[in-house]
Amino acid sequence: MTDPVIVVTRKWPESVEAELCKRYPSVRLNADDVPLDQDDLRDALQHADVVLPTVSDRLPAELFQPPIRTRFLGNFGVGYHHIDVDAAAAAGVVVTNTPGVLTDATADIAMTLLLMATRRAGEGERELRAGAWTGWRPTHLLGTEVTGRTLGILGMGRIGAAVARRARHGFGMPVVFHDNKDGVAVDGVPDATQLDSIDEVLAAADVVSVHVPGRAANRHLIDATRLKRMKPTAFLINTARGDVVDQRALADALWDGTIAGAGLDVYENEPDVPAELRALDNVVLLPHMGSATVGTRTAMGMRVLDNLAAYLDGREPPNRVA
Ligand code: DGY
């Protein structure tokens, strides 16, 4: 394909946009970073050869109904639950993602949430900024120490393993985990214990960190029943996908003391965050910023460009998912 017409749905780091425009003459950027609605996305699929979307774009099956011109969708991000990849494949569209380059940044945010939730850092910051801090006192904002506490990981992929390493070696946390694959070895954490079920992990852990992909089968994997399996002193951390956790059930569990606290970076209907969660002090709420470092977002963009270059050269894109 010569001179493909390329649509980028959101603003990217400048250096990556510059590289994209240097390589290809017909690129439409989104300088104002206004999210595309369903009509805009349909229009892009009907008029561009290449569309480069991201997690904030919803691409359901109906958008892939003919006529469409797009042959390549290079997702800026590792998660692709927002794209109906079966419908894309059926329409002859190649889809790629950006695994690997955001592992450390996302694991760092999981640890940030773990520490903020257990040590009540969000509460402390809110209090101080509100001018309500009255000074040091022995019983002020007492939290939970994490050293030596058990970390439970659901989904031991790249990011789960990176969190396990940080917790084990940085904080001396024993690690238990569940993964659908049998006999998973955790790189750098040889003593991590694989348990047979999610429920066993929930019962054993002082902090549970979720790292399963956001596919339909994982929707509300953590529901009211599963939250009740956790210790009342335990914390839930979610940096994976919002709909893996039933937000309403979580808000209830945080409110009635079923669990002690939570830290979330992802939500079911972003950017909406339920008022029930925002009203609670024992949950830390971040705005989906797991991969938000200059280096990581640049690497993600360059990974999209690598996949696109391979596709346009007639090679197999390294991160093809459909
Ligand atoms: C992803 O890559 O899927 C993240 O959620 C955005 O970085």
Short mmCIF file of C-alpha atoms and ligand atoms in Angstrom, two decimals:
data_model
loop_
_atom_site.label_atom_id
_atom_site.label_comp_id
_atom_site.label_asym_id
_atom_site.label_seq_id
_atom_site.Cartn_x
_atom_site.Cartn_y
_atom_site.Cartn_z
CA MET A 1 0.00 0.00 0.00
CA THR A 2 1.59 3.31 -1.01
CA ASP A 3 0.83 6.47 0.95
CA PRO A 4 -1.73 4.96 3.30
CA VAL A 5 -4.25 7.35 4.80
CA ILE A 6 -3.69 7.09 8.56
CA VAL A 7 -5.96 8.32 11.37
CA VAL A 8 -4.62 8.65 14.94
CA THR A 9 -7.56 8.84 17.34
CA ARG A 10 -5.90 10.63 20.31
CA LYS A 11 -2.91 12.90 20.85
CA TRP A 12 0.35 10.92 21.14
CA PRO A 13 3.74 11.95 22.58
CA GLU A 14 5.21 14.54 20.24
CA SER A 15 8.30 12.56 19.30
CA VAL A 16 6.19 9.61 18.14
CA GLU A 17 3.79 11.79 16.18
CA ALA A 18 6.80 13.44 14.51
CA GLU A 19 8.23 10.04 13.57
CA LEU A 20 4.88 8.87 12.19
CA CYS A 21 4.52 12.00 10.06
CA LYS A 22 8.14 11.68 8.86
CA ARG A 23 7.49 8.15 7.65
CA TYR A 24 4.08 8.64 6.07
CA PRO A 25 2.74 11.72 4.24
CA SER A 26 -1.01 11.28 4.86
CA VAL A 27 -1.50 11.27 8.61
CA ARG A 28 -4.49 12.86 10.39
CA LEU A 29 -3.52 13.62 13.99
CA ASN A 30 -5.89 14.63 16.78
CA ALA A 31 -4.13 17.80 17.91
CA ASP A 32 -6.98 18.85 20.23
CA ASP A 33 -7.20 15.35 21.74
CA VAL A 34 -11.01 15.33 21.52
CA PRO A 35 -12.31 11.73 21.88
CA LEU A 36 -13.88 10.38 18.69
CA ASP A 37 -17.52 9.30 19.00
CA GLN A 38 -19.01 6.29 17.22
CA ASP A 39 -19.79 8.33 14.06
CA ASP A 40 -16.23 9.68 13.94
CA LEU A 41 -14.81 6.17 14.34
CA ARG A 42 -17.12 4.76 11.66
CA ASP A 43 -16.02 7.57 9.39
CA ALA A 44 -12.36 6.77 10.09
CA LEU A 45 -12.90 3.08 9.30
CA GLN A 46 -14.69 4.00 6.07
CA HIS A 47 -12.13 6.50 4.82
CA ALA A 48 -8.70 5.61 6.21
CA ASP A 49 -6.45 2.66 5.35
CA VAL A 50 -4.97 2.61 8.83
CA VAL A 51 -6.61 3.59 12.14
CA LEU A 52 -4.51 3.86 15.29
CA PRO A 53 -6.96 3.76 18.24
CA THR A 54 -6.51 3.41 21.97
CA VAL A 55 -8.37 2.26 25.07
CA SER A 56 -10.75 5.25 25.09
CA ASP A 57 -12.17 4.25 21.66
CA ARG A 58 -15.04 1.78 21.51
CA LEU A 59 -14.94 -0.37 18.37
CA PRO A 60 -17.86 -2.83 18.56
CA ALA A 61 -18.85 -5.31 15.84
CA GLU A 62 -21.28 -2.95 14.08
CA LEU A 63 -18.45 -0.58 13.20
CA PHE A 64 -16.84 -3.30 11.11
CA GLN A 65 -19.91 -3.75 8.89
CA PRO A 66 -19.18 -2.98 5.22
CA PRO A 67 -18.28 -0.73 3.63
CA ILE A 68 -14.96 -0.23 5.41
CA ARG A 69 -11.64 0.82 3.94
CA THR A 70 -9.40 0.19 6.96
CA ARG A 71 -7.06 -2.82 6.72
CA PHE A 72 -4.92 -2.20 9.81
CA LEU A 73 -5.81 -1.20 13.40
CA GLY A 74 -2.73 -0.55 15.51
CA ASN A 75 -3.93 -0.22 19.08
CA PHE A 76 -1.91 2.12 21.30
CA GLY A 77 -2.00 -0.08 24.43
CA VAL A 78 -1.77 -3.69 25.47
CA GLY A 79 -5.44 -4.23 26.40
CA TYR A 80 -7.79 -4.54 23.43
CA HIS A 81 -11.12 -5.42 25.04
CA HIS A 82 -12.54 -2.21 23.51
CA ILE A 83 -12.13 -3.67 20.02
CA ASP A 84 -14.32 -6.52 18.77
CA VAL A 85 -11.34 -8.39 17.35
CA ASP A 86 -13.47 -11.22 15.92
CA ALA A 87 -15.54 -8.76 13.93
CA ALA A 88 -12.35 -6.97 12.86
CA ALA A 89 -10.78 -10.24 11.69
CA ALA A 90 -13.97 -11.23 9.87
CA ALA A 91 -13.81 -7.88 8.06
CA GLY A 92 -10.21 -8.58 7.05
CA VAL A 93 -8.71 -6.03 9.45
CA VAL A 94 -5.36 -6.83 11.07
CA VAL A 95 -5.22 -5.75 14.74
CA THR A 96 -2.06 -5.27 16.84
CA ASN A 97 -1.31 -4.17 20.42
CA THR A 98 1.74 -3.05 22.45
CA PRO A 99 2.69 -5.68 25.07
CA GLY A 100 5.89 -5.68 27.13
CA VAL A 101 6.80 -2.00 27.04
CA LEU A 102 4.38 -0.98 29.81
CA THR A 103 5.02 -3.82 32.25
CA ASP A 104 7.24 -1.93 34.70
CA ALA A 105 5.25 1.31 34.67
CA THR A 106 2.00 -0.56 35.36
CA ALA A 107 3.58 -2.68 38.09
CA ASP A 108 4.84 0.55 39.69
CA ILE A 109 1.31 1.95 39.77
CA ALA A 110 0.02 -1.28 41.35
CA MET A 111 2.67 -0.85 44.08
CA THR A 112 1.73 2.84 44.41
CA LEU A 113 -1.89 1.86 45.01
CA LEU A 114 -0.86 -0.93 47.38
CA LEU A 115 1.16 1.47 49.52
CA MET A 116 -1.31 4.35 49.30
CA ALA A 117 -4.25 2.14 50.30
CA THR A 118 -2.54 0.33 53.17
CA ARG A 119 -0.88 3.49 54.52
CA ARG A 120 -3.90 5.78 53.97
CA ALA A 121 -1.82 8.19 51.92
CA GLY A 122 -4.77 9.56 49.95
CA GLU A 123 -6.67 10.32 53.12
CA GLY A 124 -3.63 12.05 54.59
CA GLU A 125 -3.08 14.18 51.52
CA ARG A 126 -6.74 15.19 51.36
CA GLU A 127 -6.70 16.13 55.03
CA LEU A 128 -3.55 18.22 54.70
CA ARG A 129 -4.69 20.03 51.56
CA ALA A 130 -8.02 20.80 53.24
CA GLY A 131 -6.12 22.53 56.03
CA ALA A 132 -7.47 19.98 58.52
CA TRP A 133 -4.17 18.55 59.76
CA THR A 134 -3.72 19.43 63.43
CA GLY A 135 -0.23 17.98 63.84
CA TRP A 136 1.46 14.72 64.83
CA ARG A 137 -0.30 12.50 67.32
CA PRO A 138 0.16 8.81 68.21
CA THR A 139 -3.19 7.69 66.83
CA HIS A 140 -3.34 9.77 63.67
CA LEU A 141 -4.08 7.95 60.36
CA LEU A 142 -2.85 4.54 61.48
CA GLY A 143 -2.56 2.19 58.54
CA THR A 144 -1.39 -1.34 57.85
CA GLU A 145 2.27 -2.23 57.37
CA VAL A 146 2.90 -4.39 54.30
CA THR A 147 6.29 -5.90 55.12
CA GLY A 148 5.86 -9.64 55.56
CA ARG A 149 2.17 -9.60 54.61
CA THR A 150 0.99 -11.99 51.91
CA LEU A 151 0.39 -10.68 48.39
CA GLY A 152 -2.15 -12.57 46.28
CA ILE A 153 -1.97 -12.16 42.52
CA LEU A 154 -4.78 -13.08 40.13
CA GLY A 155 -3.30 -13.59 36.67
CA MET A 156 0.46 -14.20 36.63
CA GLY A 157 1.37 -12.68 33.28
CA ARG A 158 4.10 -10.11 32.65
CA ILE A 159 2.60 -7.42 34.89
CA GLY A 160 1.57 -9.82 37.66
CA ALA A 161 5.12 -11.18 37.79
CA ALA A 162 6.61 -7.66 37.87
CA VAL A 163 4.38 -6.80 40.84
CA ALA A 164 5.36 -10.08 42.55
CA ARG A 165 9.08 -9.24 42.19
CA ARG A 166 8.63 -5.75 43.61
CA ALA A 167 6.58 -6.98 46.57
CA ARG A 168 8.78 -10.00 47.33
CA HIS A 169 12.15 -8.29 47.07
CA GLY A 170 11.20 -4.77 48.10
CA PHE A 171 8.82 -5.55 50.95
CA GLY A 172 9.48 -9.17 51.89
CA MET A 173 5.93 -10.14 50.96
CA PRO A 174 5.29 -13.85 50.40
CA VAL A 175 3.43 -14.31 47.11
CA VAL A 176 0.51 -16.63 46.36
CA PHE A 177 -1.24 -16.57 43.02
CA HIS A 178 -3.79 -18.13 40.74
CA ASP A 179 -3.39 -18.43 36.99
CA ASN A 180 -5.50 -20.47 34.59
CA LYS A 181 -2.35 -22.07 33.21
CA ASP A 182 -0.92 -24.90 35.33
CA GLY A 183 2.63 -24.94 36.68
CA VAL A 184 3.46 -21.26 36.14
CA ALA A 185 7.01 -20.32 37.20
CA VAL A 186 7.38 -16.72 38.34
CA ASP A 187 10.52 -15.15 36.97
CA GLY A 188 12.55 -13.80 39.93
CA VAL A 189 10.18 -15.17 42.59
CA PRO A 190 10.87 -18.92 42.75
CA ASP A 191 9.05 -19.30 46.06
CA ALA A 192 5.77 -17.84 44.78
CA THR A 193 3.03 -20.41 45.46
CA GLN A 194 0.50 -21.23 42.78
CA LEU A 195 -2.91 -22.01 44.29
CA ASP A 196 -5.65 -24.01 42.59
CA SER A 197 -8.40 -21.44 42.75
CA ILE A 198 -9.12 -17.73 42.93
CA ASP A 199 -10.99 -18.31 46.19
CA GLU A 200 -7.88 -19.80 47.82
CA VAL A 201 -5.86 -16.73 46.89
CA LEU A 202 -8.58 -14.41 48.18
CA ALA A 203 -8.68 -16.25 51.51
CA ALA A 204 -4.90 -16.34 51.96
CA ALA A 205 -3.85 -12.84 50.91
CA ASP A 206 -3.54 -9.60 52.85
CA VAL A 207 -3.40 -7.69 49.59
CA VAL A 208 -4.95 -9.01 46.35
CA SER A 209 -3.74 -7.52 43.06
CA VAL A 210 -5.72 -8.21 39.88
CA HIS A 211 -3.86 -8.77 36.59
CA VAL A 212 -6.22 -10.75 34.37
CA PRO A 213 -7.14 -9.51 30.88
CA GLY A 214 -10.39 -7.61 30.32
CA ARG A 215 -12.22 -10.20 28.30
CA ALA A 216 -15.93 -11.04 28.64
CA ALA A 217 -15.21 -14.17 30.70
CA ASN A 218 -13.49 -12.05 33.35
CA ARG A 219 -16.34 -9.55 33.74
CA HIS A 220 -17.13 -9.24 37.47
CA LEU A 221 -14.65 -11.98 38.31
CA ILE A 222 -14.48 -10.22 41.66
CA ASP A 223 -18.10 -9.94 42.74
CA ALA A 224 -19.89 -9.71 46.09
CA THR A 225 -19.41 -13.43 46.80
CA ARG A 226 -15.70 -13.31 46.04
CA LEU A 227 -15.18 -10.15 48.09
CA LYS A 228 -16.63 -12.04 51.05
CA ARG A 229 -13.86 -14.65 50.66
CA MET A 230 -11.26 -11.98 51.46
CA LYS A 231 -10.07 -11.21 54.98
CA PRO A 232 -11.81 -8.20 56.58
CA THR A 233 -8.32 -6.73 57.02
CA ALA A 234 -7.39 -7.20 53.33
CA PHE A 235 -6.98 -4.76 50.43
CA LEU A 236 -7.92 -5.13 46.74
CA ILE A 237 -5.81 -3.51 44.01
CA ASN A 238 -6.99 -3.30 40.39
CA THR A 239 -4.76 -2.02 37.60
CA ALA A 240 -6.12 -4.46 34.99
CA ARG A 241 -9.56 -3.59 33.65
CA GLY A 242 -12.45 -1.94 35.45
CA ASP A 243 -15.10 -4.49 34.64
CA VAL A 244 -13.12 -7.33 36.23
CA VAL A 245 -14.39 -5.97 39.55
CA ASP A 246 -18.10 -5.39 40.26
CA GLN A 247 -17.80 -1.74 41.35
CA ARG A 248 -21.14 -1.64 43.16
CA ALA A 249 -20.27 -4.78 45.15
CA LEU A 250 -16.85 -3.32 45.91
CA ALA A 251 -18.34 -0.05 47.19
CA ASP A 252 -20.65 -2.05 49.47
CA ALA A 253 -17.77 -4.22 50.71
CA LEU A 254 -15.66 -1.15 51.48
CA TRP A 255 -18.56 0.56 53.19
CA ASP A 256 -19.64 -2.34 55.42
CA GLY A 257 -16.13 -3.54 56.31
CA THR A 258 -16.17 -6.77 54.31
CA ILE A 259 -12.64 -5.71 53.28
CA ALA A 260 -10.41 -2.97 54.67
CA GLY A 261 -9.57 -0.99 51.58
CA ALA A 262 -8.87 -0.84 47.85
CA GLY A 263 -6.81 0.91 45.22
CA LEU A 264 -8.17 1.33 41.69
CA ASP A 265 -6.64 2.66 38.48
CA VAL A 266 -9.38 1.38 36.15
CA TYR A 267 -13.20 1.61 36.07
CA GLU A 268 -16.10 -0.07 34.33
CA ASN A 269 -17.25 2.97 32.32
CA GLU A 270 -14.30 5.33 32.15
CA PRO A 271 -14.10 8.20 32.78
CA ASP A 272 -17.17 7.74 35.06
CA VAL A 273 -16.25 6.80 38.60
CA PRO A 274 -19.31 5.92 40.72
CA ALA A 275 -20.22 8.45 43.40
CA GLU A 276 -20.43 5.53 45.87
CA LEU A 277 -16.70 4.96 45.45
CA ARG A 278 -15.75 8.63 45.42
CA ALA A 279 -17.56 9.08 48.73
CA LEU A 280 -15.41 6.48 50.51
CA ASP A 281 -12.15 7.27 52.26
CA ASN A 282 -10.81 3.72 52.24
CA VAL A 283 -10.35 3.52 48.48
CA VAL A 284 -7.57 5.17 46.48
CA LEU A 285 -8.77 6.27 43.04
CA LEU A 286 -6.33 7.03 40.21
CA PRO A 287 -7.31 8.07 36.66
CA HIS A 288 -6.08 5.08 34.57
CA MET A 289 -2.44 6.12 34.64
CA GLY A 290 -0.65 2.75 34.85
CA SER A 291 1.43 3.34 31.74
CA ALA A 292 1.65 7.12 32.11
CA THR A 293 5.36 7.87 31.93
CA VAL A 294 7.05 9.73 29.08
CA GLY A 295 9.31 6.77 28.37
CA THR A 296 6.53 4.19 28.43
CA ARG A 297 4.05 6.13 26.32
CA THR A 298 6.82 6.87 23.81
CA ALA A 299 7.74 3.18 23.70
CA MET A 300 4.07 2.25 23.22
CA GLY A 301 3.81 4.62 20.26
CA MET A 302 7.01 3.30 18.73
CA ARG A 303 5.65 -0.22 19.14
CA VAL A 304 2.55 0.80 17.15
CA LEU A 305 4.87 2.15 14.44
CA ASP A 306 6.88 -1.12 14.37
CA ASN A 307 3.70 -3.11 13.89
CA LEU A 308 2.47 -0.75 11.19
CA ALA A 309 5.81 -0.85 9.34
CA ALA A 310 5.79 -4.66 9.38
CA TYR A 311 2.23 -4.76 8.06
CA LEU A 312 2.93 -2.27 5.27
CA ASP A 313 6.11 -4.19 4.30
CA GLY A 314 4.09 -7.39 3.98
CA ARG A 315 5.69 -8.95 7.08
CA GLU A 316 3.81 -10.45 10.04
CA PRO A 317 3.35 -7.65 12.63
CA PRO A 318 5.18 -8.68 15.83
CA ASN A 319 2.18 -8.01 18.09
CA ARG A 320 -0.73 -9.19 15.99
CA VAL A 321 -3.84 -10.11 18.01
CA ALA A 322 -6.27 -10.57 15.07
C1 DGY B 1 -3.28 -0.59 28.14
O1 DGY B 1 -2.24 -0.51 27.52
O2 DGY B 1 -4.14 -1.42 27.90
C2 DGY B 1 -3.47 0.36 29.28
O3 DGY B 1 -4.60 0.19 30.00
C3 DGY B 1 -3.28 1.77 28.82
O4 DGY B 1 -1.95 1.88 28.99
#
